[in-house]
XYZ file of C-alpha atoms in Angstrom:
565
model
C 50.449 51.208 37.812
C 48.093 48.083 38.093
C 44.872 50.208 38.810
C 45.473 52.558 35.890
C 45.916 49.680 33.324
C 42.881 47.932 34.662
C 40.026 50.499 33.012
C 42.008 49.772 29.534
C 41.512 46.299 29.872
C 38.206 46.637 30.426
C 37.954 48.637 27.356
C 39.698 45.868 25.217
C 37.445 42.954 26.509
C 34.397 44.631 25.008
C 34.911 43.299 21.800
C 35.530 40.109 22.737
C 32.525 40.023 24.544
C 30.632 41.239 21.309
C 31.490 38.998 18.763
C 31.234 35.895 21.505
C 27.537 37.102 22.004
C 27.416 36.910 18.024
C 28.872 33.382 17.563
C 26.062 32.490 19.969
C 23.162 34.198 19.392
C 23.574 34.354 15.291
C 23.208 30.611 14.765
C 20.642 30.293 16.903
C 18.445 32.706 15.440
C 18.943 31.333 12.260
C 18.139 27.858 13.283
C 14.541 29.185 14.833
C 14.147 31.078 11.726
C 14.824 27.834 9.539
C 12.501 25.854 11.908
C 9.352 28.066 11.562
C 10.172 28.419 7.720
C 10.160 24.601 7.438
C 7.285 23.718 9.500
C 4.860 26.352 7.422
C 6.343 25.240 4.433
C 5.585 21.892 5.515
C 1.617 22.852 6.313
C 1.794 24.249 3.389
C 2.827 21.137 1.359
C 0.274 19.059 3.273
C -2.531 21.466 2.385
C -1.597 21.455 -1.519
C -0.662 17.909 -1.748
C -4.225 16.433 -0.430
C -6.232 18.831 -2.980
C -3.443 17.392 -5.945
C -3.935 14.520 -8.881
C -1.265 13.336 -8.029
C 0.451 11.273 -4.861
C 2.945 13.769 -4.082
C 6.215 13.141 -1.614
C 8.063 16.005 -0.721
C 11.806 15.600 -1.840
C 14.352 17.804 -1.640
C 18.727 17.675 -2.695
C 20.032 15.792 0.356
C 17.413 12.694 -0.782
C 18.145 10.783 -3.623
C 19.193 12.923 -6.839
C 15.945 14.216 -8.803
C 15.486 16.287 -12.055
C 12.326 18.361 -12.446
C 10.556 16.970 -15.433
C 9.204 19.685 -16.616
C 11.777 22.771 -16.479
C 14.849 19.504 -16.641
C 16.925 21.348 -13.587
C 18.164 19.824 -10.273
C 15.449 19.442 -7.700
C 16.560 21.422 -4.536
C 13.447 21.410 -2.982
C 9.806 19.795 -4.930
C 7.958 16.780 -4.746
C 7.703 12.776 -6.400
C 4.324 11.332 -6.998
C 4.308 7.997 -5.328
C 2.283 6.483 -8.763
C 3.927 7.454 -11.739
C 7.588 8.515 -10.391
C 6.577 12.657 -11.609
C 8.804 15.036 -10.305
C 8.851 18.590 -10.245
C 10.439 21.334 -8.041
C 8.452 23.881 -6.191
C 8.092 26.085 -8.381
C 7.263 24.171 -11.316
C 4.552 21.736 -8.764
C 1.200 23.456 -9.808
C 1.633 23.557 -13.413
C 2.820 19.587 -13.145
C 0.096 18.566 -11.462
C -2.740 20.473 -13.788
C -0.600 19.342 -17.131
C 0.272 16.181 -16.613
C -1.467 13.093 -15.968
C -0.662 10.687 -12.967
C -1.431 6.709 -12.896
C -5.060 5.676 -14.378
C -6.883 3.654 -11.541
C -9.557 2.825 -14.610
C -9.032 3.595 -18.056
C -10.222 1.564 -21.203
C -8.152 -0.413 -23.375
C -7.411 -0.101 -26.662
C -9.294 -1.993 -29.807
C -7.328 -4.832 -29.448
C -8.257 -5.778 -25.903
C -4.197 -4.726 -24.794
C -2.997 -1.796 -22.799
C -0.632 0.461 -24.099
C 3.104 1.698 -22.280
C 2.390 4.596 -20.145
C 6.122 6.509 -20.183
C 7.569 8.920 -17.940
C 11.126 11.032 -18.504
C 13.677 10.987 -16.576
C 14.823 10.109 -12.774
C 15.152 5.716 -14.080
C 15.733 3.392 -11.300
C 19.579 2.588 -10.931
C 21.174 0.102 -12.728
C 18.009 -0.325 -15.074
C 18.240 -1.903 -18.071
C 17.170 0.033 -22.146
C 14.963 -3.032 -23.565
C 16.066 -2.080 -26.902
C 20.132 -2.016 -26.476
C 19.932 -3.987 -23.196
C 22.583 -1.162 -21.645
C 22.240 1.057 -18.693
C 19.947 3.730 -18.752
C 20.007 6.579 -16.227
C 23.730 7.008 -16.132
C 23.891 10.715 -17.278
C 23.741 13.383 -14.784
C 20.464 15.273 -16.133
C 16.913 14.568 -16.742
C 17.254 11.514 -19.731
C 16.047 8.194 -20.455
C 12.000 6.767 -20.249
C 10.288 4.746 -17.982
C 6.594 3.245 -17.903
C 4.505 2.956 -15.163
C 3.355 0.020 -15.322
C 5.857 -2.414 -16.503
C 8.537 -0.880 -15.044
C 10.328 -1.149 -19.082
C 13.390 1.710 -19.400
C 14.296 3.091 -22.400
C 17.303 5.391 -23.941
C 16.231 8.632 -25.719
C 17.600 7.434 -28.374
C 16.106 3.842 -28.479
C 12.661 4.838 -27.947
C 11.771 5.421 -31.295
C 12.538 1.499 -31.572
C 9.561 1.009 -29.112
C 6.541 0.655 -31.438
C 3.536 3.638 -30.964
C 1.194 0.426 -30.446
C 3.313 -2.058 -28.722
C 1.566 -3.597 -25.882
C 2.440 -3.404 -22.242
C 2.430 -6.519 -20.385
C 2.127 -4.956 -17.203
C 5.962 -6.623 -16.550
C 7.316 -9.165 -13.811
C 4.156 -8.801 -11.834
C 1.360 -9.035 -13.887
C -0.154 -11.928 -12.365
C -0.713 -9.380 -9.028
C -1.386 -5.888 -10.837
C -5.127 -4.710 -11.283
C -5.174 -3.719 -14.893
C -6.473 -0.435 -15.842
C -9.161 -1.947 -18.153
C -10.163 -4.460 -15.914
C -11.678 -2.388 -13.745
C -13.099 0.127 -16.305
C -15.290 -2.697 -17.524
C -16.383 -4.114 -14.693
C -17.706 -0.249 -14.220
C -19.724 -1.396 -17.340
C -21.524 -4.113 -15.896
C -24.941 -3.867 -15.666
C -25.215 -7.004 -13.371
C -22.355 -7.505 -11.059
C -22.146 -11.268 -10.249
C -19.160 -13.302 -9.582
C -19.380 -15.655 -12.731
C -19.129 -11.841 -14.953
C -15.865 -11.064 -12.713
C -14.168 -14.564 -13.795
C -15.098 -13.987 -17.561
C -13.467 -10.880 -17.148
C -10.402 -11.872 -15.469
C -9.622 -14.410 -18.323
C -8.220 -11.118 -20.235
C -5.664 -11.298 -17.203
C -4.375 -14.067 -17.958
C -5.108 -17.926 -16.216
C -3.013 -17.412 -12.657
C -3.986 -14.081 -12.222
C -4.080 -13.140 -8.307
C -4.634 -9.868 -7.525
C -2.793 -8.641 -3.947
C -3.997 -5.961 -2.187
C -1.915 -3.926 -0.230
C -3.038 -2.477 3.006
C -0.240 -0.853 5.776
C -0.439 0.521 9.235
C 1.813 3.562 9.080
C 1.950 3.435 12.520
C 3.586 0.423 13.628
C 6.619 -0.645 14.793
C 9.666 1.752 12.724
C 7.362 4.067 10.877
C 7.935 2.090 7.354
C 4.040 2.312 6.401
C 4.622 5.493 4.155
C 7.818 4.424 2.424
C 5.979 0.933 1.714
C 3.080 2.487 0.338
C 4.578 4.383 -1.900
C 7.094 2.078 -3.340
C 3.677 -0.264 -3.921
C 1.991 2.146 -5.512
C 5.009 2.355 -7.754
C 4.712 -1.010 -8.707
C 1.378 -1.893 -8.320
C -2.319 0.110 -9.721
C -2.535 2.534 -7.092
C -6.610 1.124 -6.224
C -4.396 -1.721 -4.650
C -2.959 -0.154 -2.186
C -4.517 1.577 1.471
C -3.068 3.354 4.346
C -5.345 1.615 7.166
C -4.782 4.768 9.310
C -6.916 6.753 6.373
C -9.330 3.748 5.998
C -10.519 0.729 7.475
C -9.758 -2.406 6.466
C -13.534 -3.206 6.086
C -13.857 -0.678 3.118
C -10.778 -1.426 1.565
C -11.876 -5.625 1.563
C -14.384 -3.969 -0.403
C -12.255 -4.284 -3.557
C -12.423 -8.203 -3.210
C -15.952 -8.411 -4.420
C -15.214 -7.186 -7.444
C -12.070 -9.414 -8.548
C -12.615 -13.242 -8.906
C -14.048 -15.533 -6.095
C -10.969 -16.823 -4.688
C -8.331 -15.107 -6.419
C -6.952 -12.282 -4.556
C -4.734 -12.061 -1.701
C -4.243 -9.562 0.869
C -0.450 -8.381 2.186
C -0.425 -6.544 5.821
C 1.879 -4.862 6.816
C 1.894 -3.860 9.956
C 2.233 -5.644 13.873
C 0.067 -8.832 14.767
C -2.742 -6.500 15.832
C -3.027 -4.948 12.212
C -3.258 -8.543 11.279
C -5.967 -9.484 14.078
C -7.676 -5.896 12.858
C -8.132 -7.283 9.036
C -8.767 -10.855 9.928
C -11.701 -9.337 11.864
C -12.910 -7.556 8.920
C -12.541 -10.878 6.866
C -15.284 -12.070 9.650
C -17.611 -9.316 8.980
C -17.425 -10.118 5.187
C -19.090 -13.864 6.135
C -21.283 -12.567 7.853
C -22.910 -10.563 5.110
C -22.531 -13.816 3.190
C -19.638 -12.611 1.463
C -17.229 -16.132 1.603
C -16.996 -16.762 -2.357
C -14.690 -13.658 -2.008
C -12.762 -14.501 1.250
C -8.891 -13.548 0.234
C -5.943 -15.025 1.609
C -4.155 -13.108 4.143
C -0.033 -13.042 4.470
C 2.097 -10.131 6.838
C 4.588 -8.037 6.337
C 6.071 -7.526 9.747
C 6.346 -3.813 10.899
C 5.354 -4.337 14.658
C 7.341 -5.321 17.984
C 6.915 -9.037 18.425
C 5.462 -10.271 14.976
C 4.948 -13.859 16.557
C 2.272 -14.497 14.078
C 4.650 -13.722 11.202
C 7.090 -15.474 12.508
C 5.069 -18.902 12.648
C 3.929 -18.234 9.550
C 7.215 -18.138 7.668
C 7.755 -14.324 7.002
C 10.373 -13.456 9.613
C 10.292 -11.732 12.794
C 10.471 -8.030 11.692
C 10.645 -6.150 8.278
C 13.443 -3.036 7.991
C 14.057 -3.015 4.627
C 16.653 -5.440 3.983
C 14.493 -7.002 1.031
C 13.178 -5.127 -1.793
C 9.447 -5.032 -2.153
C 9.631 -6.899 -5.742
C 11.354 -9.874 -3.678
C 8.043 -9.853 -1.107
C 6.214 -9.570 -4.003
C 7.998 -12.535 -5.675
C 7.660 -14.188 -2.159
C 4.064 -13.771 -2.266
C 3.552 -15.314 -5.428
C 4.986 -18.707 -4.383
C 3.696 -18.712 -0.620
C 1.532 -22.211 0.350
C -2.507 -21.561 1.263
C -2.677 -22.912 4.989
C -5.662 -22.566 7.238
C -4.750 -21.338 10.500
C -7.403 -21.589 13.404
C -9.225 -18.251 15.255
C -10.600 -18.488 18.867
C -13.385 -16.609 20.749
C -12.698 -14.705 24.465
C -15.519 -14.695 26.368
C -15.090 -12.436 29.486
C -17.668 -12.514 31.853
C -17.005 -10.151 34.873
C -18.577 -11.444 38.148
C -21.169 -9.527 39.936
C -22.495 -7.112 37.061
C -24.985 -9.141 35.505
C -26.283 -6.217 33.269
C -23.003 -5.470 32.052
C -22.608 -6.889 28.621
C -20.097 -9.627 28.326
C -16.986 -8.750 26.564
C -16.045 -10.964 23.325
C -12.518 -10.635 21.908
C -11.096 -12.712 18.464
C -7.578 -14.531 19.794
C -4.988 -15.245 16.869
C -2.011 -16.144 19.060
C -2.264 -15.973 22.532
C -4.167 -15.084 25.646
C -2.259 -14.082 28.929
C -2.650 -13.320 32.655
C 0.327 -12.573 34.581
C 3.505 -10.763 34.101
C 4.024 -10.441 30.182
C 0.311 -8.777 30.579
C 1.738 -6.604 33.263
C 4.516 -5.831 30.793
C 1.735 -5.429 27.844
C 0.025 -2.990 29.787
C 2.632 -0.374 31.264
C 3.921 -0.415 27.513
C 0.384 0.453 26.254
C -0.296 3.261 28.805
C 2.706 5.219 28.194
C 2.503 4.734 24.944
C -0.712 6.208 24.344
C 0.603 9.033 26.252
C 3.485 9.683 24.567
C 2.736 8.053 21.082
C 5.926 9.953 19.441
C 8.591 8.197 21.638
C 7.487 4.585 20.704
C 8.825 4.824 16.973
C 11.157 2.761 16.709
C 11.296 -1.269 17.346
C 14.813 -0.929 19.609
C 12.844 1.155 21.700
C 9.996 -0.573 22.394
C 11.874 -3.797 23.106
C 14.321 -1.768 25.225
C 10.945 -0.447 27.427
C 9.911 -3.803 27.634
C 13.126 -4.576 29.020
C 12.391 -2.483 31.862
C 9.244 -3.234 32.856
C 9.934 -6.761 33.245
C 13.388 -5.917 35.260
C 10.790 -3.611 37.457
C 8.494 -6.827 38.183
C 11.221 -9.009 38.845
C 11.755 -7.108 41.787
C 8.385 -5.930 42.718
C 5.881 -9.511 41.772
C 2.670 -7.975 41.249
C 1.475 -11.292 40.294
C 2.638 -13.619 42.602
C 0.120 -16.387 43.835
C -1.741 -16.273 41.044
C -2.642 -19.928 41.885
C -4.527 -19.098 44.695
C -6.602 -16.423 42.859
C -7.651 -18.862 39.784
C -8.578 -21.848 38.578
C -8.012 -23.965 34.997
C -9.955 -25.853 33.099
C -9.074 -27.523 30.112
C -12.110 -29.267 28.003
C -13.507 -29.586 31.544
C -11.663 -31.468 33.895
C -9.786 -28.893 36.498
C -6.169 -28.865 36.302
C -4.192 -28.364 40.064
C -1.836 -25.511 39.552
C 1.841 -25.296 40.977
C 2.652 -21.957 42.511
C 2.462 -19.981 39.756
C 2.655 -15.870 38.144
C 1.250 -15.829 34.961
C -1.002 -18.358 32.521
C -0.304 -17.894 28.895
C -2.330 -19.930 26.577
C -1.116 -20.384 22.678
C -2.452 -20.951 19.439
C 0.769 -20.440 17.617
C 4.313 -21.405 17.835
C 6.062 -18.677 18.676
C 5.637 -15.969 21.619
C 7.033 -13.232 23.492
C 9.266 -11.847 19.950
C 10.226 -15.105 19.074
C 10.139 -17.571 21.637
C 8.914 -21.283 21.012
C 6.804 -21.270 24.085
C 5.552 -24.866 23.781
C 8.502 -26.774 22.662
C 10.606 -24.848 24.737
C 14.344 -26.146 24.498
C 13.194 -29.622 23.209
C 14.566 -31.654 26.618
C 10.824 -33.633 26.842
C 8.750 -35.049 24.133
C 5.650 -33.106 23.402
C 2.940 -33.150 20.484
C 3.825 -30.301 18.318
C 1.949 -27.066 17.988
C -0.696 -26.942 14.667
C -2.069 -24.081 13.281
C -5.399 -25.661 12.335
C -5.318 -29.058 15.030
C -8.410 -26.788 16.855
C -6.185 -27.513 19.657
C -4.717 -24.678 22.340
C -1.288 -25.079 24.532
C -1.481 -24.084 28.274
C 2.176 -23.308 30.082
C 2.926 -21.327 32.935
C 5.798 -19.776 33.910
C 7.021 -18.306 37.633
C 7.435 -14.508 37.118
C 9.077 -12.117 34.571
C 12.626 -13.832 35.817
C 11.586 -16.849 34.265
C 9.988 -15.624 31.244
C 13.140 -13.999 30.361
C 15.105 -17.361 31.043
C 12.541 -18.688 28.876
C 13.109 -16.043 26.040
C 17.016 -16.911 26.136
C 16.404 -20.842 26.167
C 17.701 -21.378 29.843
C 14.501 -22.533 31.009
C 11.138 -24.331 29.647
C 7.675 -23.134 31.119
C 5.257 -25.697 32.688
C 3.570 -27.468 30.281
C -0.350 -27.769 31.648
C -1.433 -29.140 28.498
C -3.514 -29.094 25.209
C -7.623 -28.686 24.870
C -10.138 -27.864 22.027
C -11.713 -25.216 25.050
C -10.213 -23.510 28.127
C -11.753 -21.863 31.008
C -10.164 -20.042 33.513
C -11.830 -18.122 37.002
C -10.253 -15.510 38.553
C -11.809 -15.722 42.099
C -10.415 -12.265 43.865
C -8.488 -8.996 42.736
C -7.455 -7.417 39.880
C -5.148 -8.779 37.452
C -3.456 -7.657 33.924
C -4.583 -10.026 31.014
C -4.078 -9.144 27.115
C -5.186 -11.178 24.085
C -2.523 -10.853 21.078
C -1.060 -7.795 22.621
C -4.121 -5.732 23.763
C -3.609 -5.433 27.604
C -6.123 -4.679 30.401
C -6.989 -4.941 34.511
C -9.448 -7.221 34.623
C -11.854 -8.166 38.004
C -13.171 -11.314 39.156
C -14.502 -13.094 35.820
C -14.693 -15.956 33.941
C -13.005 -16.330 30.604
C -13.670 -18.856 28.309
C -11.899 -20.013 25.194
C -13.747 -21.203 22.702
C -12.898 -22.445 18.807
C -14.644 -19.320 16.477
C -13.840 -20.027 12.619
C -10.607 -20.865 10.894
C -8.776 -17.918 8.468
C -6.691 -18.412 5.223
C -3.493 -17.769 5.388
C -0.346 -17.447 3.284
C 2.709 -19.625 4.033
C 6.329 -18.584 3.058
C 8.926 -21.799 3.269
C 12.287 -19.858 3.292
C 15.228 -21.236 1.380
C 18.255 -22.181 2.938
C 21.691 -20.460 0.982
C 24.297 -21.880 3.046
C 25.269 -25.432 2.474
C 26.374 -25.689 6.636
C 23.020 -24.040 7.502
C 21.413 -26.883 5.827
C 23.199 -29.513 7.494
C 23.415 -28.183 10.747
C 19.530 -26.913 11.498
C 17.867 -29.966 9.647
C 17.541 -31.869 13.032
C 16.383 -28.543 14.557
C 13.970 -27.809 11.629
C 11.645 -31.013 11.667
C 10.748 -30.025 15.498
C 10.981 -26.588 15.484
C 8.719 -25.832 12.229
C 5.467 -27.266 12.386
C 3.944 -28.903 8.576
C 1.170 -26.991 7.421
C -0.922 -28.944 4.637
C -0.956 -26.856 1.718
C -4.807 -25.888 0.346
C -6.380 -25.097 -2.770
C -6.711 -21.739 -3.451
């Protein structure tokens, strides 16, 4: 009886085995099919967008809610322009970018000297405010309500036939950083371009009028570049802002010669190499005898260690917990501070005809274990560039490269390969792994290196002294008890010039995070120029903070003299 039921089993299992193979295969075809759809329409929006007026986004309904502007219905998949806030769905792009205008860069003004409101319908900014009624605008669930470009003014439907045709736009909060239009349409006009036209001009602006320009690695640290630039072109005249990855920052300082000598400042955002990268191009611009129009420099941190930023008051990493009007704001009341630059002289021994190499050093030079670190971290990632994205990650990879030399000590005896020199006079080395040598406070993500935990009086570090600090430390071990304030590193001491020779072998060195093997050499550190930078004093909100970190703060934070800008 069991073998003649077994063939109608079978039979019955068929099914089964059908609609199983279904469930399976079904939703996986459909997620290919979704895939290749997406990634040609994507090629498709990339090849539209860079031929556009406009600075198209592509937005679609599980981003923030959007309303077409020009056919009023709920965007389910279109683009935002970066500049004026347009928006339009897919179908409705090409007529919205041949119909209406985007941002002017350079327009004239009108008789009276004043620009006039530039408004766009629909898709407000939460919780903005009519400046007619003074109530909420944007709280209806449709395509309602004005805004203008450049002052950032709302209005009701209703209320903006209380805005006068020829009221004049003060450009809003942030006039005193915005480009104007008209500015730069007439100094288009000039005949003669000399600095003593651009301050005539700029008087129109208003008396503390200084200009930022915006210019943002999109590659560094947590891939915030694009979101930042477009929320600054938002805000800002869209000349202001550059996308360093599109440009170099020695075109884009361009734009300082023709603004104001002295006047305009210069936000990066990006890691302390973006910084070192634009300070560099500063440089070049002295060199052509450009210095009237030398801008002052201030970071937004986007990269891994941000040691720079972080002695210079702006935190040790940006992820959007501040809105860009606050850095903005931020920038507006920093402190002008000079902050010294130092030249790398790497001579490699036995190669003569090989050209010296010359680096510029912002914060620190190393040899030793952090540059063993430095450099694993910068070969993979220039293998795999996609997996370093995010700023866990890369701290999490340098993580393991240190636990991997704790155990290995590539660098051990370093004492017996090199010698130290500071301002001449040869200092005797203990047994030692690595030589870091500092022109700034912090190291290593926000480590004081020099100060250490404060157990032993020491002069404190200066940004513009002309004066380096010289520690070592015993291996990665100790650099991470360092990094966790259960250790100090060996003070060697301070000197206006340092010299080291490394007599045998190969070791990793980096200056300000670029890492390479280096051979027998001798590197010299020399004094090269000093660069103007932007200081930010953050406020203490807590009472008990105050109280409790004022000891700490008068050793900890060094006192930068303020400077005329």
């Amino acid at each position: 009886m069991d073998a003649e039921r077994q063939p109608g089993r079978g039979g019955q299992d068929w099914p089964l085995l059908l609609w199983t193979s279904l469930a399976v295969l079904v939703p996986v075809v459909l997620t290919l099919w979704c895939s290749v759809r997406r990634s040609r329409r994507r090629v498709y929006m990339k090849d539209f967008i860079r031929k556009c007026k406009h600075g198209w986004r592509c937005t679609d309904l599980f981003s923030k809610p959007t309303y077409c502007c020009l056919c009023s219905q709920h965007i389910l998949q279109g683009a935002c322009c970066d500049c004026c806030g347009l928006c339009a769905d897919e179908l409705c792009l090409r007529r919205a970018d041949r119909t209406m205008p985007c941002k002017e860069i350079m327009a004239p003004a009108r008789a009276d000297g004043t620009p006039a409101h530039r408004w766009v319908r629909g898709n407000v900014p939460l919780c903005s405010c009519c400046r007619v009624c003074k109530q909420q605008c944007g709280t209806q669930p449709r395509l309602c309500d004005y805004r203008c470009v450049w002052c950032q003014a709302t209005v009701h439907d209703e209320c903006k036939g209380g805005v006068a045709d020829g009221e004049c736009c003060d450009l809003g909060e942030f006039r005193s950083v915005i480009i104007p239009p008209h500015y730069l349409h007439q100094v288009n006009k000039l005949r003669r371009r000399l600095p003593d036209d651009y301050t005539k001009l700029s008087a129109a602006c208003g008396s503390g009028w200084t200009p930022v320009l915006v210019l943002a690695n999109t590659r560094s640290g947590n891939n915030m570049g694009e979101a930042l630039l477009g929320e600054f072109r938002t805000l800002l005249n869209p000349v202001q802002v550059f996308d360093l990855t599109q440009l170099p920052p020695s075109k884009a300082l361009q734009l300082c010669t023709l603004l104001p000598p002295g006047s305009v400042r210069v936000l990066v955002c990006g890691g302390d190499g973006t910084v070192g990268w634009v300070l560099d191009a500063i440089d070049n611009m002295r060199l052509k005898g450009q210095d009237q129009f030398i801008p002052r420099v201030t970071i937004l941190p986007l990269g891994t260690g941000n040691d720079l930023s972080n002695s210079l008051g702006w935190g040790a990493g940006y992820a959007g917990e501040i809105p860009v009007e606050q850095v903005l704001r931020n920038i507006m009341e920093a402190e002008v501070v000079k902050m010294d630059r130092w030249k790398v002289h790497v001579a490699s021994k036995g190669h003569f005809l090989r050209k010296p190499k010359v680096l510029s050093m912002n914060n620190y030079f190393s040899v030793g274990p952090d540059a063993l670190m430095a450099l694993n971290f910068h070969t993979h990632r220039e293998k795999t560039p996609s997996f370093f994205s995010s700023r866990i990650i890369n701290k999490a990879v340098y993580f393991l490269y240190g636990t991997k030399d704790c155990l290995v000590q590539e660098c051990k005896d370093l004492d017996k390969r090199i010698e130290l020199e500071l301002d001449g006079e040869k200092v005797a080395l203990p047994s030692l792994e690595g030589i870091i040598v500092c022109n700034i406070g912090y190291w290593g993500g926000g480590c004081r290196l020099w100060e250490g935990m404060g157990d032993e009086p020491c002069p404190p570090t200066q940004l513009d002294d002309g004066l380096l600090e010289v520690v070592g430390v015993f291996g990665s071990f100790h650099c991470a008890q360092i990094q966790v304030k259960l250790a100090n590193p060996v003070r060697l001491g301070q000197a206006h010039t340092v010299r080291l020779v490394l007599k045998s072998s190969r070791m990793p060195m980096q200056v300000d995070g670029e890492p390479w093997a280096q051979g027998p050499c001798t590197i010299t550190i020399t004094h090269k120029t000093q660069a103007l930078m932007l200081y930010h004093s953050a406020e203490q909100t807590d009472d008990d903070d105050d109280d409790s970190s004022a000891s700490e703060a008068e050793d900890a934070v060094p006192v930068f003299p303020s400077i005329e800008s």
